[in-house]
Short mmCIF file of C-alpha atoms in Angstrom, two decimals:
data_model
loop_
_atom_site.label_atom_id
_atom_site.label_comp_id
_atom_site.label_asym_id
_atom_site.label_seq_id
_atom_site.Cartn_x
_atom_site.Cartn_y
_atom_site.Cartn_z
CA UNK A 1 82.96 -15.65 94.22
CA UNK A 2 80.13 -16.37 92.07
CA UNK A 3 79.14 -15.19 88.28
CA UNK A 4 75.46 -14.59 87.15
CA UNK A 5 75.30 -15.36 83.91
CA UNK A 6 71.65 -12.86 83.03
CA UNK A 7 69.94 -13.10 79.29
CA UNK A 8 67.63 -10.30 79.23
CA UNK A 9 65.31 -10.45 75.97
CA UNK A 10 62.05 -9.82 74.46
CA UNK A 11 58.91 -11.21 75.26
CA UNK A 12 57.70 -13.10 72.61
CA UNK A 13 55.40 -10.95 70.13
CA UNK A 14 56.83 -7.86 71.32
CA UNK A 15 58.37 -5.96 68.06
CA UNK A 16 61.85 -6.32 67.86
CA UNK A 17 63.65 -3.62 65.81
CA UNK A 18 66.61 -3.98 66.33
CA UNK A 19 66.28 -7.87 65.35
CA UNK A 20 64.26 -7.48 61.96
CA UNK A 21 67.33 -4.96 61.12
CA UNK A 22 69.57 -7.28 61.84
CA UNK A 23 67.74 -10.05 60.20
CA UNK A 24 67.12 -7.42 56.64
CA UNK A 25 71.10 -7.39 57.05
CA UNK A 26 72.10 -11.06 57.29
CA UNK A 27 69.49 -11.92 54.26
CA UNK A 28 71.44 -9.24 52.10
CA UNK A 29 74.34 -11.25 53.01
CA UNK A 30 72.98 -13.85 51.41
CA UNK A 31 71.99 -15.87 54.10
CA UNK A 32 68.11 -16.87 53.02
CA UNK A 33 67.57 -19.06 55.46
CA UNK A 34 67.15 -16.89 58.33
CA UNK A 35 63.75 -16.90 59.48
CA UNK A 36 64.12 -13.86 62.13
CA UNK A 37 66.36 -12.93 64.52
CA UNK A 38 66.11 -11.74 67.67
CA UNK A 39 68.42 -9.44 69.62
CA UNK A 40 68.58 -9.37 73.65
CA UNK A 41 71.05 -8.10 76.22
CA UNK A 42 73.58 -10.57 77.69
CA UNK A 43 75.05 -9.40 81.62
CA UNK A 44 77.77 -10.92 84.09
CA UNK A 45 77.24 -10.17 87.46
CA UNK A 46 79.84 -11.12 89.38
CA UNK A 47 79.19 -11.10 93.55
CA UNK A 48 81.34 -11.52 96.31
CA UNK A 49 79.80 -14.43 98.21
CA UNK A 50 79.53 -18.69 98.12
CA UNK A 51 75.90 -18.68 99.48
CA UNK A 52 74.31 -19.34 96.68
CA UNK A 53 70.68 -19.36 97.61
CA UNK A 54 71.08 -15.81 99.25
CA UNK A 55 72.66 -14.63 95.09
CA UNK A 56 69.95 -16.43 93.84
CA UNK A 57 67.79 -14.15 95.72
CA UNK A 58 69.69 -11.37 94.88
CA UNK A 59 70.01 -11.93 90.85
CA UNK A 60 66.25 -12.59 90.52
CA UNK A 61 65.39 -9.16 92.55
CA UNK A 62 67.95 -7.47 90.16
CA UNK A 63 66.21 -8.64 87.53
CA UNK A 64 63.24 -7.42 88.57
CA UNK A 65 63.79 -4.28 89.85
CA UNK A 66 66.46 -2.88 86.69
CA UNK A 67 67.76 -5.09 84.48
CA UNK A 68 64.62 -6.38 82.66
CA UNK A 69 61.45 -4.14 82.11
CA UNK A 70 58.83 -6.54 83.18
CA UNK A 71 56.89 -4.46 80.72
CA UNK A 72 58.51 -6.05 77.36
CA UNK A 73 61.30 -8.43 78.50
CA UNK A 74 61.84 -11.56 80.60
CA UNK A 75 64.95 -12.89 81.44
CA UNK A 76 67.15 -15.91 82.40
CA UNK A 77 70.29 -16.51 84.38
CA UNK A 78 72.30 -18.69 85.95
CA UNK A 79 75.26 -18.79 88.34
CA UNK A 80 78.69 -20.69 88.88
CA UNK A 81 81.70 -20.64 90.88
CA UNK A 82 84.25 -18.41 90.17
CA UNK A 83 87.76 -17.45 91.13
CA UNK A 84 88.95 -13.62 90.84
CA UNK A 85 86.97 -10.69 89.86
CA UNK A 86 86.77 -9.86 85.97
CA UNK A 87 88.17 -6.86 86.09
CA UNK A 88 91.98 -6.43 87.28
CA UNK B 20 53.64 29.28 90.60
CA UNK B 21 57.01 27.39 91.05
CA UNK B 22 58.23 24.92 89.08
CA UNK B 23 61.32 22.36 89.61
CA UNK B 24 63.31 20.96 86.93
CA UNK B 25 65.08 17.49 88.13
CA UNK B 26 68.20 17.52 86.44
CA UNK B 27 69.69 14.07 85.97
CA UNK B 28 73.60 13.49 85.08
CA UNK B 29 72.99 13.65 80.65
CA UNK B 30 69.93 15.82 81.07
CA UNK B 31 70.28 18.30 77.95
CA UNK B 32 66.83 19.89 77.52
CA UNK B 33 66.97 21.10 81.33
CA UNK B 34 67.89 24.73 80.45
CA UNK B 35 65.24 24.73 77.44
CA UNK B 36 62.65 24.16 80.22
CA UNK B 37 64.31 26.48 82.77
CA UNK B 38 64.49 29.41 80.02
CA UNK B 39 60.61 28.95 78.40
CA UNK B 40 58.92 28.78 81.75
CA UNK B 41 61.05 31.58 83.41
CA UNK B 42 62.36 33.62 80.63
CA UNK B 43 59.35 33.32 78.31
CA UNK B 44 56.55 32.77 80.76
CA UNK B 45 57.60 34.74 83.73
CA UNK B 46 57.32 31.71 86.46
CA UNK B 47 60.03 30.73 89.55
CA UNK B 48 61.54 27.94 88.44
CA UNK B 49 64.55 26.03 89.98
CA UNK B 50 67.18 23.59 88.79
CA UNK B 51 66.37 20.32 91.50
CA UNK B 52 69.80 17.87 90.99
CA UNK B 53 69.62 14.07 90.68
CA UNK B 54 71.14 13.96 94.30
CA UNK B 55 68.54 15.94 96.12
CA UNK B 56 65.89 13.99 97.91
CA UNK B 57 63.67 16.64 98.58
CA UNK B 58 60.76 18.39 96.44
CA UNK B 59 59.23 20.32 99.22
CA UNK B 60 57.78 23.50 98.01
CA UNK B 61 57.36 23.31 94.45
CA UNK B 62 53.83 23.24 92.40
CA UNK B 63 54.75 21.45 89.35
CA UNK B 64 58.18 19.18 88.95
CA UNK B 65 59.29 18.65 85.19
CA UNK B 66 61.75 15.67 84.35
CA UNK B 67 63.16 17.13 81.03
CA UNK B 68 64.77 15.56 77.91
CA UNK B 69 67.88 14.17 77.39
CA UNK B 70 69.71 10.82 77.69
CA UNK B 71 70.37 10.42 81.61
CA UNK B 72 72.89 8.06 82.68
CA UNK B 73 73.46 7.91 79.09
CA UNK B 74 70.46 5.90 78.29
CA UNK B 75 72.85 2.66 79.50
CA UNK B 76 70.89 -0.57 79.77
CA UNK B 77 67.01 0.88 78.56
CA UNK B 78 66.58 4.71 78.68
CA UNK B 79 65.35 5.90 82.04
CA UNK B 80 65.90 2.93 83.26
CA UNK B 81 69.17 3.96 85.78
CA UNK B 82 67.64 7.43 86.29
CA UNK B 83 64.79 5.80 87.83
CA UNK B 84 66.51 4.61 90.86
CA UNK B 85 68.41 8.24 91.43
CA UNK B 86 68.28 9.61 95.00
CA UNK B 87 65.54 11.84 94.25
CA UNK B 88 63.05 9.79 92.86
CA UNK B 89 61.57 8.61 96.12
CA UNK B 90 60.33 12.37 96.67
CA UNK B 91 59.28 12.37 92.91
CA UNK B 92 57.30 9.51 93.25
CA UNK B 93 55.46 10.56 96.67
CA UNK B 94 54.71 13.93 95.26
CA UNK B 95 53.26 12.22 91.91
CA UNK B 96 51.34 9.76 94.24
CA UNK B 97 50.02 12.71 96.51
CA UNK B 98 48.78 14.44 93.24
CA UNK B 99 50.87 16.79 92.54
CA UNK B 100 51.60 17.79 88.82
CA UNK B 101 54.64 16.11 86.97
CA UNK B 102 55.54 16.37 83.29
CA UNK B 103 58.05 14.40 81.81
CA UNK B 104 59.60 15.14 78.33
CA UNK B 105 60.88 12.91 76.28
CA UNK B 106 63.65 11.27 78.37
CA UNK B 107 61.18 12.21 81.13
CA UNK B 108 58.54 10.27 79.40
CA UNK B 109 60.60 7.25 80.13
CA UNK B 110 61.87 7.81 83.43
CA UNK B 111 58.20 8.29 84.14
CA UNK B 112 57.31 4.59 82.75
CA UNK B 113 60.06 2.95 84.15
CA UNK B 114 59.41 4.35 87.33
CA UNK B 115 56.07 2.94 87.02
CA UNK B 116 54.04 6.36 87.54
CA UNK B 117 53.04 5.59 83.93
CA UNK B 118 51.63 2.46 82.52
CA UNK B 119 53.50 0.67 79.20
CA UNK B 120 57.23 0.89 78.14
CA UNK B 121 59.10 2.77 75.68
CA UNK B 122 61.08 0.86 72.44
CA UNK B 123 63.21 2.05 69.72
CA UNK B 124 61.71 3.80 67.20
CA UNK B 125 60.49 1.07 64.60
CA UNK B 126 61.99 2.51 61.93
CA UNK B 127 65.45 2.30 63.46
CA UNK B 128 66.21 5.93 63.10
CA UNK B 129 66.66 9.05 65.53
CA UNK B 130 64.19 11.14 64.52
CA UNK B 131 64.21 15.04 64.90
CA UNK B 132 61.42 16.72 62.93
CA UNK B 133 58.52 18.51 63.74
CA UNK B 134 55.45 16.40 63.96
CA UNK B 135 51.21 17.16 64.63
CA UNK B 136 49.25 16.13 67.42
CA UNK B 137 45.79 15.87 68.09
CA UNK B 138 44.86 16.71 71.47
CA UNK B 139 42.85 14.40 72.60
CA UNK B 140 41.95 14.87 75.63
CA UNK B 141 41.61 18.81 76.32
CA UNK B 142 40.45 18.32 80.51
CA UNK B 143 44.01 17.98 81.74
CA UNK B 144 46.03 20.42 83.71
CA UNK B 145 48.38 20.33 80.97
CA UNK B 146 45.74 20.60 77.71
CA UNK B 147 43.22 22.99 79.04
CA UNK B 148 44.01 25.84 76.80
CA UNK B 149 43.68 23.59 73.62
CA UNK B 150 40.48 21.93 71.80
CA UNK B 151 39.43 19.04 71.94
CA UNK B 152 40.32 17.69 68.39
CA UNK B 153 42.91 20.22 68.13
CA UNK B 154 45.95 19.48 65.27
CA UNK B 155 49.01 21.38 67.66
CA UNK B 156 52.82 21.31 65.78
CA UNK B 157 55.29 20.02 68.18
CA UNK B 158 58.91 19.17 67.50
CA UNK B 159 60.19 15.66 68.01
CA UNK B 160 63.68 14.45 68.77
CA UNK B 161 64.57 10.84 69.62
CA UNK B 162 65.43 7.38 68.91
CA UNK B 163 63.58 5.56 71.47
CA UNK B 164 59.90 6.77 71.23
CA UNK B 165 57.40 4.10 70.12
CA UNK B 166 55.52 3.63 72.85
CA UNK B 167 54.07 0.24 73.81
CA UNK B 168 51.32 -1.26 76.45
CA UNK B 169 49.49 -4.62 76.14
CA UNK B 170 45.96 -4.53 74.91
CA UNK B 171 44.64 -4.40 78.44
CA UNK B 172 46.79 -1.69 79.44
CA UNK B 173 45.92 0.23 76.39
CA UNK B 174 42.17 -0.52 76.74
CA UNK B 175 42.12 0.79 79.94
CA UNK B 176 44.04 3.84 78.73
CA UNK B 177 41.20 4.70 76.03
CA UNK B 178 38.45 3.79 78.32
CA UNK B 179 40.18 6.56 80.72
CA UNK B 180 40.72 9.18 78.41
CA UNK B 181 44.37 9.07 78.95
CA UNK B 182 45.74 9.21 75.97
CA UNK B 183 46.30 12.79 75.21
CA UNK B 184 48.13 13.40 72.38
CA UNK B 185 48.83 11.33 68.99
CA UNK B 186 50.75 11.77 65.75
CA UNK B 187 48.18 13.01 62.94
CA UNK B 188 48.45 14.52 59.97
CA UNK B 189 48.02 18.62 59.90
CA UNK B 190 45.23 17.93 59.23
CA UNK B 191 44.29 15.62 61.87
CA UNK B 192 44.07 11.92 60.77
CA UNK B 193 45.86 9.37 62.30
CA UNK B 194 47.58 7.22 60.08
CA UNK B 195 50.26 4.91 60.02
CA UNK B 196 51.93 7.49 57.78
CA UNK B 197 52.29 10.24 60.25
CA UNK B 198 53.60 8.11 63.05
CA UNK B 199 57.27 8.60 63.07
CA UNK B 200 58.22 5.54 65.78
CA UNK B 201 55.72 2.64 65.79
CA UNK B 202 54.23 4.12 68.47
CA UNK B 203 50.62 1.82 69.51
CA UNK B 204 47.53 3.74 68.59
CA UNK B 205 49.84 6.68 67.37
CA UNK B 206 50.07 7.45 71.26
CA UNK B 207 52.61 10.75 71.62
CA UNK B 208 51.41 11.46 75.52
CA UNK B 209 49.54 10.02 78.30
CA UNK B 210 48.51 10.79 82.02
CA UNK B 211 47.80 8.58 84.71
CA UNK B 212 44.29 7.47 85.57
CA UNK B 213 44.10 10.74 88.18
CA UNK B 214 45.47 13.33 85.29
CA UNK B 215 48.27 14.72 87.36
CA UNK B 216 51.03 13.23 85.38
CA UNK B 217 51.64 13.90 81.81
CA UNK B 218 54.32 11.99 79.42
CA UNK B 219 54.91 13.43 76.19
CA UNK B 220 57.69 11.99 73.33
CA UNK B 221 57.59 15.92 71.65
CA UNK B 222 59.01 18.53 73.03
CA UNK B 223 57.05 21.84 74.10
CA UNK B 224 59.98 23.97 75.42
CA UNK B 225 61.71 23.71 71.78
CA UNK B 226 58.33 25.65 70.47
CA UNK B 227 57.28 28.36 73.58
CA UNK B 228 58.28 31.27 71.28
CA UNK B 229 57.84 32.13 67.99
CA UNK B 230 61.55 32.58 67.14
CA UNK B 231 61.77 29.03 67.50
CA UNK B 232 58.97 28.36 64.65
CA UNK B 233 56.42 28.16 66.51
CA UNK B 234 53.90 28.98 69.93
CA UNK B 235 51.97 25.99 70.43
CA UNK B 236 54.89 24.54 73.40
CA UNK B 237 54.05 27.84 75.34
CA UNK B 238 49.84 26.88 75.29
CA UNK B 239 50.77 23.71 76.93
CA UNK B 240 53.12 25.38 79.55
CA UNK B 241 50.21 27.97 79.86
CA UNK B 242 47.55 25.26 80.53
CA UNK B 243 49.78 24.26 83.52
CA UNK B 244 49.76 27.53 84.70
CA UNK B 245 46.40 28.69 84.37
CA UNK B 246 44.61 26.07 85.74
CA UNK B 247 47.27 25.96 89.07
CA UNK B 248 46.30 29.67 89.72
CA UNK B 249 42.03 28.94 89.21
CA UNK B 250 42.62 26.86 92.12
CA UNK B 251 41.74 23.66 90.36
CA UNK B 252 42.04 20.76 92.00
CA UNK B 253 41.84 16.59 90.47
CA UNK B 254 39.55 13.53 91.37
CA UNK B 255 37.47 15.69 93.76
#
Protein backbone atom coordinates (compact mmCIF):
# COMPACT_ATOMS: atom_id res chain seq x y z
CA UNK A 1 0.00 0.00 0.00
CA UNK A 2 1.27 3.33 -0.69
CA UNK A 3 0.09 7.07 0.48
CA UNK A 4 0.42 10.19 -1.82
CA UNK A 5 0.94 12.82 0.17
CA UNK A 6 -0.55 15.91 -2.76
CA UNK A 7 -0.16 19.89 -1.78
CA UNK A 8 -2.23 21.57 -4.25
CA UNK A 9 -1.73 25.54 -4.05
CA UNK A 10 -1.58 28.73 -5.81
CA UNK A 11 0.67 29.80 -8.31
CA UNK A 12 2.59 32.46 -7.18
CA UNK A 13 0.95 36.01 -8.04
CA UNK A 14 -2.30 34.52 -8.46
CA UNK A 15 -4.81 36.41 -5.86
CA UNK A 16 -5.42 34.49 -3.00
CA UNK A 17 -8.66 35.34 -1.12
CA UNK A 18 -9.08 33.14 0.91
CA UNK A 19 -5.34 33.75 2.27
CA UNK A 20 -5.44 37.70 2.63
CA UNK A 21 -8.76 36.81 4.81
CA UNK A 22 -7.07 34.69 6.69
CA UNK A 23 -4.05 36.81 7.00
CA UNK A 24 -6.70 40.29 7.94
CA UNK A 25 -7.77 37.63 10.72
CA UNK A 26 -4.50 36.49 12.31
CA UNK A 27 -3.21 40.37 12.35
CA UNK A 28 -6.49 41.22 14.39
CA UNK A 29 -5.27 38.58 16.60
CA UNK A 30 -2.54 40.42 17.19
CA UNK A 31 -0.11 38.65 15.38
CA UNK A 32 1.81 41.71 13.33
CA UNK A 33 4.25 39.85 12.06
CA UNK A 34 2.52 38.00 9.47
CA UNK A 35 3.53 39.08 6.19
CA UNK A 36 0.74 37.02 4.11
CA UNK A 37 -0.57 33.88 4.16
CA UNK A 38 -1.38 31.61 1.79
CA UNK A 39 -4.05 28.91 1.80
CA UNK A 40 -3.84 25.59 -0.48
CA UNK A 41 -5.51 22.19 -0.45
CA UNK A 42 -3.70 19.28 1.27
CA UNK A 43 -4.90 15.38 -0.24
CA UNK A 44 -3.97 11.64 0.78
CA UNK A 45 -4.27 9.32 -1.82
CA UNK A 46 -3.91 6.16 -0.72
CA UNK A 47 -3.41 3.20 -3.68
CA UNK A 48 -3.36 -0.33 -3.56
CA UNK A 49 0.00 -1.23 -5.09
CA UNK A 50 4.15 -1.40 -4.12
CA UNK A 51 5.23 -0.36 -7.69
CA UNK A 52 6.07 2.76 -7.07
CA UNK A 53 7.14 4.14 -10.38
CA UNK A 54 3.76 2.94 -11.98
CA UNK A 55 1.86 5.46 -8.64
CA UNK A 56 4.22 7.88 -9.49
CA UNK A 57 2.76 7.87 -12.85
CA UNK A 58 -0.48 7.69 -11.64
CA UNK A 59 -0.36 10.68 -8.86
CA UNK A 60 1.26 13.10 -11.36
CA UNK A 61 -1.64 12.31 -14.12
CA UNK A 62 -4.14 12.88 -11.21
CA UNK A 63 -2.76 15.90 -10.67
CA UNK A 64 -3.05 16.93 -13.87
CA UNK A 65 -6.11 15.88 -15.04
CA UNK A 66 -8.43 16.99 -11.51
CA UNK A 67 -6.84 17.79 -8.63
CA UNK A 68 -4.90 20.97 -9.61
CA UNK A 69 -6.25 23.50 -12.29
CA UNK A 70 -3.15 23.94 -14.29
CA UNK A 71 -4.82 27.26 -14.87
CA UNK A 72 -4.00 28.85 -11.23
CA UNK A 73 -2.38 26.06 -9.14
CA UNK A 74 0.65 23.76 -9.14
CA UNK A 75 1.16 21.12 -6.91
CA UNK A 76 3.54 18.76 -5.00
CA UNK A 77 3.43 15.27 -3.62
CA UNK A 78 5.11 12.62 -2.44
CA UNK A 79 4.61 8.94 -1.57
CA UNK A 80 5.55 6.31 1.23
CA UNK A 81 4.85 2.95 2.33
CA UNK A 82 1.96 2.23 4.10
CA UNK A 83 0.18 -0.51 5.96
CA UNK A 84 -3.84 -0.61 6.03
CA UNK A 85 -6.20 1.63 4.32
CA UNK A 86 -7.26 4.94 6.25
CA UNK A 87 -10.51 4.32 6.46
CA UNK A 88 -11.85 1.17 8.54
CA UNK B 1 -35.51 24.51 -32.09
CA UNK B 2 -34.57 21.97 -29.29
CA UNK B 3 -32.69 22.60 -26.55
CA UNK B 4 -31.03 20.11 -23.82
CA UNK B 5 -30.43 20.96 -20.35
CA UNK B 6 -27.49 18.62 -18.79
CA UNK B 7 -28.49 18.15 -15.43
CA UNK B 8 -25.62 17.31 -13.10
CA UNK B 9 -26.19 15.67 -9.45
CA UNK B 10 -26.55 19.60 -7.33
CA UNK B 11 -27.77 21.27 -10.49
CA UNK B 12 -30.50 23.81 -9.03
CA UNK B 13 -31.12 26.33 -11.83
CA UNK B 14 -32.01 23.31 -14.30
CA UNK B 15 -35.81 23.83 -14.03
CA UNK B 16 -35.35 27.81 -14.27
CA UNK B 17 -33.87 27.05 -17.74
CA UNK B 18 -36.34 24.24 -18.59
CA UNK B 19 -39.43 26.63 -17.61
CA UNK B 20 -38.07 30.17 -19.49
CA UNK B 21 -37.18 28.45 -22.71
CA UNK B 22 -40.31 26.14 -22.81
CA UNK B 23 -42.85 27.80 -20.71
CA UNK B 24 -41.94 31.41 -21.55
CA UNK B 25 -40.45 31.03 -24.98
CA UNK B 26 -42.39 28.22 -26.46
CA UNK B 27 -39.18 25.90 -27.49
CA UNK B 28 -38.71 21.73 -26.98
CA UNK B 29 -36.53 21.46 -24.44
CA UNK B 30 -35.39 18.26 -22.55
CA UNK B 31 -33.85 17.44 -19.20
CA UNK B 32 -30.27 15.42 -20.55
CA UNK B 33 -28.88 13.58 -16.99
CA UNK B 34 -25.22 13.56 -15.94
CA UNK B 35 -25.23 9.75 -16.89
CA UNK B 36 -26.28 10.02 -20.46
CA UNK B 37 -23.55 9.95 -23.03
CA UNK B 38 -25.44 10.97 -25.82
CA UNK B 39 -26.51 14.57 -27.24
CA UNK B 40 -27.72 13.43 -30.55
CA UNK B 41 -30.48 15.55 -31.78
CA UNK B 42 -30.47 18.65 -29.96
CA UNK B 43 -29.62 22.36 -31.42
CA UNK B 44 -28.40 24.09 -28.44
CA UNK B 45 -27.18 22.18 -24.98
CA UNK B 46 -27.28 24.49 -21.78
CA UNK B 47 -25.15 23.43 -18.62
CA UNK B 48 -27.20 25.41 -15.97
CA UNK B 49 -26.39 26.82 -12.49
CA UNK B 50 -25.93 25.27 -9.44
CA UNK B 51 -23.18 23.63 -7.34
CA UNK B 52 -22.65 20.05 -9.05
CA UNK B 53 -20.99 17.49 -7.13
CA UNK B 54 -21.29 20.03 -4.54
CA UNK B 55 -18.62 22.23 -5.82
CA UNK B 56 -16.05 19.54 -3.86
CA UNK B 57 -12.40 20.16 -4.66
CA UNK B 58 -12.85 23.56 -7.28
CA UNK B 59 -16.39 24.08 -8.69
CA UNK B 60 -16.93 22.22 -11.93
CA UNK B 61 -14.14 20.63 -11.45
CA UNK B 62 -15.80 16.79 -10.71
CA UNK B 63 -18.68 17.62 -13.10
CA UNK B 64 -16.22 17.90 -15.75
CA UNK B 65 -15.29 14.34 -15.92
CA UNK B 66 -19.24 13.12 -15.76
CA UNK B 67 -20.23 10.46 -18.33
CA UNK B 68 -21.69 12.89 -20.57
CA UNK B 69 -19.16 15.27 -21.11
CA UNK B 70 -17.37 13.41 -23.84
CA UNK B 71 -20.60 14.06 -26.11
CA UNK B 72 -20.62 17.69 -24.68
CA UNK B 73 -17.32 18.31 -25.64
CA UNK B 74 -17.55 16.75 -29.34
CA UNK B 75 -20.70 18.64 -29.97
CA UNK B 76 -18.94 22.02 -28.65
CA UNK B 77 -15.87 21.05 -30.84
CA UNK B 78 -18.16 20.28 -33.97
CA UNK B 79 -19.75 23.80 -33.43
CA UNK B 80 -22.63 23.37 -32.05
CA UNK B 81 -24.08 26.02 -29.57
CA UNK B 82 -23.44 25.55 -25.70
CA UNK B 83 -24.23 28.00 -22.91
CA UNK B 84 -23.15 27.53 -19.61
CA UNK B 85 -24.56 29.48 -16.57
CA UNK B 86 -22.92 30.16 -13.79
CA UNK B 87 -21.93 26.69 -12.48
CA UNK B 88 -21.94 26.02 -16.24
CA UNK B 89 -19.51 28.78 -16.71
CA UNK B 90 -17.11 26.68 -14.78
CA UNK B 91 -17.71 23.34 -15.91
CA UNK B 92 -17.13 24.98 -19.26
CA UNK B 93 -13.45 26.26 -18.14
CA UNK B 94 -12.51 23.36 -16.43
CA UNK B 95 -13.42 21.32 -19.18
CA UNK B 96 -11.19 23.40 -21.16
CA UNK B 97 -13.88 24.51 -23.92
CA UNK B 98 -13.16 27.92 -22.35
CA UNK B 99 -9.90 29.58 -21.76
CA UNK B 100 -8.96 30.97 -17.91
CA UNK B 101 -10.25 29.65 -14.50
CA UNK B 102 -12.77 30.71 -12.12
CA UNK B 103 -11.73 31.96 -8.19
CA UNK B 104 -13.67 33.00 -5.27
CA UNK B 105 -15.15 36.09 -5.39
CA UNK B 106 -12.41 38.62 -4.06
CA UNK B 107 -14.42 40.02 -1.72
CA UNK B 108 -15.02 36.74 0.07
CA UNK B 109 -18.74 36.93 -0.09
CA UNK B 110 -21.65 35.02 -2.02
CA UNK B 111 -23.07 37.48 -3.86
CA UNK B 112 -26.79 37.54 -5.10
CA UNK B 113 -27.82 40.93 -6.50
CA UNK B 114 -28.68 42.16 -9.66
CA UNK B 115 -25.81 43.58 -11.58
CA UNK B 116 -25.35 45.61 -15.41
CA UNK B 117 -23.61 44.43 -18.28
CA UNK B 118 -22.37 45.89 -21.25
CA UNK B 119 -22.65 43.81 -24.17
CA UNK B 120 -19.80 43.86 -25.76
CA UNK B 121 -19.76 42.01 -28.36
CA UNK B 122 -23.39 42.03 -30.07
CA UNK B 123 -22.27 39.30 -33.30
CA UNK B 124 -22.80 36.19 -31.21
CA UNK B 125 -25.52 33.65 -31.49
CA UNK B 126 -26.30 34.47 -28.05
CA UNK B 127 -26.11 38.66 -28.21
CA UNK B 128 -27.62 39.30 -31.55
CA UNK B 129 -30.75 40.92 -30.39
CA UNK B 130 -28.75 43.44 -28.16
CA UNK B 131 -26.45 46.63 -29.09
CA UNK B 132 -23.38 46.85 -29.20
CA UNK B 133 -22.62 49.04 -26.08
CA UNK B 134 -25.76 47.97 -24.61
CA UNK B 135 -26.10 48.41 -20.41
CA UNK B 136 -28.56 44.88 -19.99
CA UNK B 137 -29.67 44.14 -15.96
CA UNK B 138 -28.90 40.64 -15.15
CA UNK B 139 -29.11 38.98 -11.76
CA UNK B 140 -26.06 37.47 -10.16
CA UNK B 141 -25.77 34.69 -7.63
CA UNK B 142 -22.47 33.14 -6.50
CA UNK B 143 -19.45 32.87 -4.51
CA UNK B 144 -16.99 31.72 -6.95
CA UNK B 145 -17.18 34.19 -9.94
CA UNK B 146 -14.04 36.30 -10.48
CA UNK B 147 -12.86 35.17 -13.40
CA UNK B 148 -9.13 34.92 -14.18
CA UNK B 149 -6.74 34.28 -17.43
CA UNK B 150 -3.05 35.28 -17.76
CA UNK B 151 -2.28 38.34 -19.75
CA UNK B 152 -1.76 36.30 -22.88
CA UNK B 153 -4.86 34.50 -22.55
CA UNK B 154 -6.72 37.65 -21.91
CA UNK B 155 -4.96 39.49 -24.78
CA UNK B 156 -5.95 37.08 -27.06
CA UNK B 157 -9.48 37.21 -25.68
CA UNK B 158 -9.77 41.14 -26.48
CA UNK B 159 -7.96 40.83 -29.69
CA UNK B 160 -10.89 38.16 -30.52
CA UNK B 161 -13.74 39.94 -29.44
CA UNK B 162 -14.58 37.35 -26.94
CA UNK B 163 -15.33 38.96 -24.18
CA UNK B 164 -18.97 39.58 -24.24
CA UNK B 165 -20.28 40.84 -21.34
CA UNK B 166 -18.75 42.94 -18.26
CA UNK B 167 -19.96 44.46 -15.00
CA UNK B 168 -20.69 48.35 -15.62
CA UNK B 169 -22.46 50.72 -14.06
CA UNK B 170 -26.28 51.43 -15.44
CA UNK B 171 -24.92 53.54 -16.99
CA UNK B 172 -22.23 51.75 -18.65
CA UNK B 173 -18.71 52.40 -17.19
CA UNK B 174 -16.62 49.87 -16.06
CA UNK B 175 -15.21 50.44 -12.87
CA UNK B 176 -13.71 48.68 -10.17
CA UNK B 177 -16.82 49.75 -8.26
CA UNK B 178 -19.35 47.82 -10.17
CA UNK B 179 -17.44 44.60 -10.27
CA UNK B 180 -18.90 42.47 -7.60
CA UNK B 181 -16.00 39.44 -7.67
CA UNK B 182 -12.54 40.63 -8.82
CA UNK B 183 -13.33 39.49 -11.93
CA UNK B 184 -10.07 40.55 -14.69
CA UNK B 185 -11.16 43.30 -17.01
CA UNK B 186 -14.70 43.20 -15.30
CA UNK B 187 -15.18 40.02 -17.63
CA UNK B 188 -19.01 38.55 -16.78
CA UNK B 189 -19.05 36.20 -20.18
CA UNK B 190 -16.93 34.93 -22.87
CA UNK B 191 -17.09 32.62 -26.05
CA UNK B 192 -14.56 30.67 -27.60
CA UNK B 193 -12.48 31.93 -30.49
CA UNK B 194 -15.35 30.26 -33.04
CA UNK B 195 -18.45 32.02 -30.97
CA UNK B 196 -20.36 28.85 -30.43
CA UNK B 197 -19.84 28.68 -26.76
CA UNK B 198 -20.93 31.25 -24.37
CA UNK B 199 -20.02 31.41 -20.40
CA UNK B 200 -21.82 33.79 -18.43
CA UNK B 201 -21.43 34.32 -14.24
CA UNK B 202 -25.31 36.11 -14.36
CA UNK B 203 -28.08 34.41 -14.78
CA UNK B 204 -30.64 35.03 -17.79
CA UNK B 205 -33.37 32.45 -16.90
CA UNK B 206 -33.88 34.33 -13.35
CA UNK B 207 -34.94 37.55 -15.67
CA UNK B 208 -37.00 35.94 -19.02
CA UNK B 209 -40.25 37.48 -17.68
CA UNK B 210 -41.23 40.47 -16.30
CA UNK B 211 -42.73 39.00 -13.08
CA UNK B 212 -39.35 38.25 -12.19
CA UNK B 213 -38.19 42.12 -12.47
CA UNK B 214 -37.16 42.10 -15.45
CA UNK B 215 -36.99 40.92 -19.61
CA UNK B 216 -33.55 41.36 -20.59
CA UNK B 217 -32.71 37.12 -19.74
CA UNK B 218 -35.49 36.38 -22.39
CA UNK B 219 -33.43 38.80 -25.31
CA UNK B 220 -30.52 36.62 -24.74
CA UNK B 221 -32.53 33.30 -24.94
CA UNK B 222 -34.21 35.02 -28.02
CA UNK B 223 -30.84 35.78 -29.73
CA UNK B 224 -30.24 31.97 -29.53
CA UNK B 225 -33.27 31.36 -31.10
CA UNK B 226 -33.51 33.71 -33.78
CA UNK B 227 -30.40 33.41 -35.26
CA UNK B 228 -30.74 29.16 -35.17
CA UNK B 229 -33.99 29.56 -37.27
CA UNK B 230 -32.18 32.42 -40.04
CA UNK B 231 -30.10 29.53 -40.75
CA UNK B 232 -26.94 31.15 -39.54
CA UNK B 233 -24.10 29.38 -39.51
CA UNK B 234 -20.17 30.32 -37.66
CA UNK B 235 -16.54 30.65 -39.13
CA UNK B 236 -17.86 30.16 -42.71
Amino acid sequence: MLLAKIHVTLKPGVLDPQGEAVAGGLKAMGYTDVAGVRVGKYLEVQLDRDDLAEAERQVEEMCRRLLANPVIEEYRYSLEEVTGAFTA
Amino acid sequence: MKFGVIVFPGSNCDQDVHYALGRVLGQSVDYLWHGDTRVAGYDCLVLPGGFSYGDYLRAGAIARFAPIMPAVIDFARSGGLVLGICNGFQILLEAGLLPGAMQRNDCLQFRCQWTHLKVENNVTPFTNRFREGQVIRVPIAHGEGNYYADAATLAELEANRQVVLRYCTPDGAVTPAANPNGSVGNIAGITNREGNILGMMPHPERCAEGLLGGTDGRELFTSIIDWWQRGERLGA
